[in-house]
Amino acid sequence: MTLEIVGISVLWLFLFGYVIVASIDFGAGFFSAYSDFAKKKHILHKIIQRYLSPVWEVTNVFLVFFFVGIVGFFPKTAYYYGSILLVPASIAIVLLAIRGSYYAFHTYGGTERNWYLLAYGLTGLFIPASLSIVLTISEGGFVEKSGETLTLLYKELFVSPLTWSIVLLSITSVLYISATFLTYYANEAGDMQARELLRKYALSWSGPTILSALLIIYQLRHHNPEHYSNMFNIAWMFAISCLFFVLTVYLLWKKRHFGWAFISLLLQYAFAFYAYGISHYPYLLYPYLTIYDGFTNQAMAIALIIAFIAGFLLLIPSLYLLMRLFLFNKKYVKGQL
Amino acid sequence: MWKYDPVLFSRVLTELTLTFHIIYATIGVGVPLMIAIAQWVGIRKNDEHYILLARRWTRGFVVTVAVGVVTGTAIGLQLSLLWPNFMQLAGQVISLPLFMETFAFFLEAIFLGIYLYTWDRFENQKKHLLLLIPVAIGSSASAMFITMVNAFMNTPQGFELKNGVITNIEPLVAMFNPATPTKVAHVLATAYMTCAFVLASIAAWHLMRGNRHIYHKKALYLTMKTALIFSLASALVGDLSGKFLAEYQPEKLAAAEWHFETSTHAPLVLFGMLDENNNIKNALIIPNALSILAHNHPAAEVKGLNEFPKEETPPLYIHYLFDLMVTLGVFLTVVAAVYWLGKIFKWKFVAKKWFFGLLVASGPLSMLAIEAGWYLAEVGRQPWILRGYMKTAEAATSSAHVDTMLILFSILYLILGIASAAVLINMFRKNPVERELAERSGQQEVMAE
Ligand code: HDD
Ligand code: HEM
Ligand code: HEM
């Protein structure tokens, strides 16, 4: 395994971590706001507040880790993506800001404002949509290079069906992942009313996620044939992913083993996410930048990997403690602490 | 004719974001330490007032942390968005501390989450206090790592640049560059100092308004004592920073001091004006003081600005920033010392309204000194972004929309600034100390029965 591969694998792992924890956060925020407007607040609000409040900052750090890490391992991404992403990334920052301040101002400051709750709920959908644009851009065809200047082709990006399929997948996934997780969480809390509502949400969003994923694969065939054929070489990974999808839906349907249902969902997304990443290899940005010509030097790479291992050893016990005290603490989950 | 200039707008947007972030970041670095001190004193003296102090500070802290995280995420991304050429080059050499910073954030975020939600979960308060230690270490470590990056921009080392290609990279040498020791120590000391003064301002505010509750008196005494210690430390390290500059960045010191000709027995110039021939007018001149600041000796030689090519010297207005920072530093140290002596010798005036008014001002003034210090350090590095290697103008993006983004972020920070202040004021207005104390002692009586 080359250092390049180690680097990108570490980053991909943390991006996957972010996709999962952020999806739970975004979706839960959306459900929370939605339930308020649909007059079902009493059912969902408590559950969601209990889970989200202690962990939102941790979720954000996953994102920070990813973008700091990618500039560390692949400094050229700062140049390529930095030059073109000014507008989309700035919009994402503003949305993240609305969201982050909502937690603090609302939960700790006690400000109750309907429009703020609405804005917060909507950011739960807009942030994944705006971040997913980066994946679309990475497929190539939306960046023009003339001499040393790179420009993003906004119009092409906006009218491309690929863009919208990826946006669709990101939004449906957010809702599906978080509903499945919260079903499990509500079940642990013994709140049957909330569990049933969330289970219904999870089931109804399961189909659309798969449909939009298929749509993307179909689009890629025309947009980026090279990537498309790479995907076929590792079709088995996508197949395993599908099996886990079926298992999750089955368990949810039968109202059994909600914990396993969520684990199976994690595996479904992990396989699909890694399959996508592997088939994207070696490009960071089609066709300009690969992980090989974008890579940092040997000395820095080794230093970063050592720092990563040391940091990871520090993180694991801390995250374990966080989970034990909140996520998997029966008394806390049930609201007795 | 107005012409769009991405470099200019990138600079203004970076300045804006950092100016805003540094306020919340400073609070993020210093306040955990203050909370820990208060809680520790509370446990040791078994004094409910200090525990409540820690609790109330924590509640306010959460709000400022949120804004710190949000603006920090913004600056983290903006470094690549606005300065892609710089990050591409410097990223190869200095990304190690940036990367380590994210682990410090993780540590802080995780334990802050735990600390916040476990106030009443432990029988033994000491266990709860233990949870705060990683928070304080995490936030101070993030300040340390980011300051190392900044130090590297001032005194880059640990690599060789040949025909635009970087070779022979040594990440640790880059991290521990000559600017690192004084910079890190000064940033940390001033952050602790500033937070102590900011919290003292709050206590002094209540006392000034005629609320003579013992809770506020204890709070003021604790914070002012801490402030005194850290302002002495800041002044000491500030002096060392001057010596660092004299050796490694003499053009910054010379510009800050309007010291044009190399000379021995160099005087320190305070305030004043420059005429068109760079003659100093109306200034307060302290003989030999610059030589002492630079080399610890009144006769030492200090390099003048004329030794450097004109296009490589920083703007001369940094002189006022330096004066502002140092004046405030000396002034605040004196205020803290007078308060402390006044408490020991029972001077009456330290409990007078006007003196409380002075203490109320100390927090904002200290924050102003932080801003002045950063502007001095960053503007004083100009025209370089990476001193000796890359000019700021070469580093910026060529994107066409930086002006629009500047407007967008200005609005965002305006809203965040106003909203966070409003939320904080509201939060403590709605829940005054007296009521909370009464509620808590009521609870304890119930528990004791
Ligand atoms: C409460 C804030 C505060 C106070 C009271 C002082 N400083 Fe300061 N100073 C800072 C806050 C600060 C800072 C914001 O932390 C800076 C900006 C960059 C840095 O490294 O620290 C800084 C930078 C800075 C520099 C430039 C270092 C560089 O560019 O590398 C010098 C020479 C001094 N300081 C010297 C002093 C002296 C002699 C002081 C005497 C009392 C003093 N400072 C008080
Ligand atoms: C990772 C560390 C840092 C990087 C990469 C960085 C980068 C930059 C860049 C690119 C500029 C633009 C130059 C210019 O405006 O002329 C700048 C200026 C500035 N930076 Fe830094 N900076 C760092 C640390 C800091 C910190 C920690 C602060 C404190 C808040 C800060 C405050 C400023 C200010 C106030 C300016 C404006 C200077 C001016 O007007 O020219 N910087 N910095
Ligand atoms: C160029 C300069 C800077 C960059 C790129 C930067 C980056 C960041 C980022 C990405 C975050 C959010 C982390 C999270 O999600 O938890 C953050 C927060 C923070 N930053 Fe900055 N930062 C800079 C300057 C500074 C300075 C100068 C200090 C301290 C002196 C500082 C101290 C902190 C602290 C303590 C936090 C945690 C939030 C809080 O507790 O308020 N940062 N910073």
CSV table of C-alpha atoms and ligand atoms in Angstrom, one decimal, chain B residues 11 14-15 18-19 22 79 83 86 98 146 149-150 153 317 374-375 378-379 381-382 385 392, ligand 2:
chain,number,residue,atom,x,y,z
B,11,ARG,CA,-7.5,40.6,2.3
B,14,THR,CA,-9.6,37.4,5.8
B,15,GLU,CA,-9.2,40.4,8.1
B,18,LEU,CA,-10.1,36.7,11.8
B,19,THR,CA,-11.0,39.9,13.6
B,22,ILE,CA,-10.3,36.0,17.5
B,79,LEU,CA,-7.7,29.8,3.9
B,83,TRP,CA,-5.4,31.9,-0.6
B,86,PHE,CA,-0.4,30.0,-0.4
B,98,LEU,CA,-3.0,22.4,11.3
B,146,ILE,CA,-2.6,27.6,15.0
B,149,VAL,CA,1.3,28.0,11.7
B,150,ASN,CA,1.3,31.7,12.0
B,153,MET,CA,4.5,32.5,8.2
B,317,TYR,CA,0.7,52.9,10.8
B,374,TRP,CA,-2.8,40.7,15.9
B,375,TYR,CA,-3.1,43.6,13.4
B,378,GLU,CA,-0.1,40.5,10.6
B,379,VAL,CA,0.2,43.9,8.9
B,381,ARG,CA,4.5,41.0,8.1
B,382,GLN,CA,3.3,42.7,4.9
B,385,ILE,CA,2.4,36.2,3.4
B,392,THR,CA,0.5,38.3,-0.2
C,2,HEM,C1,-2.9,29.8,10.2
C,2,HEM,C2,-2.5,30.9,10.5
C,2,HEM,C3,-2.8,32.1,9.7
C,2,HEM,C4,-2.8,32.3,8.3
C,2,HEM,C5,-2.6,31.2,7.3
C,2,HEM,C6,-3.1,33.7,8.1
C,2,HEM,C7,-3.2,34.2,6.8
C,2,HEM,C8,-3.4,35.5,6.6
C,2,HEM,C9,-3.5,36.1,5.3
C,2,HEM,C10,-3.4,35.3,4.0
C,2,HEM,C11,-3.6,37.4,5.4
C,2,HEM,C12,-3.7,38.4,4.3
C,2,HEM,C13,-2.7,39.3,4.2
C,2,HEM,C14,-3.2,40.7,4.2
C,2,HEM,O1,-4.4,41.0,4.5
C,2,HEM,O2,-2.4,41.6,3.8
C,2,HEM,C15,-3.6,37.7,6.8
C,2,HEM,C16,-3.8,38.9,7.3
C,2,HEM,C17,-4.3,39.0,8.6
C,2,HEM,N1,-4.3,38.0,9.5
C,2,HEM,FE1,-3.5,36.3,9.4
C,2,HEM,N2,-3.2,34.3,9.2
C,2,HEM,C18,-3.1,33.4,10.2
C,2,HEM,C19,-3.2,33.6,11.5
C,2,HEM,C20,-3.8,34.7,12.0
C,2,HEM,C21,-4.3,34.7,13.2
C,2,HEM,C22,-4.3,33.6,14.2
C,2,HEM,C23,-4.9,36.0,13.3
C,2,HEM,C24,-5.5,36.5,14.5
C,2,HEM,C25,-6.7,36.7,14.6
C,2,HEM,C26,-4.6,36.7,12.1
C,2,HEM,C27,-5.1,37.9,11.8
C,2,HEM,C28,-4.9,38.6,10.6
C,2,HEM,C29,-5.2,39.9,10.4
C,2,HEM,C30,-5.8,40.9,11.4
C,2,HEM,C31,-4.8,40.2,9.1
C,2,HEM,C32,-4.9,41.5,8.3
C,2,HEM,C33,-3.6,42.1,8.0
C,2,HEM,C34,-3.6,43.2,7.0
C,2,HEM,O3,-4.5,44.1,7.1
C,2,HEM,O4,-2.8,43.2,6.1
C,2,HEM,N3,-4.0,35.8,11.3
C,2,HEM,N4,-3.5,36.5,7.5
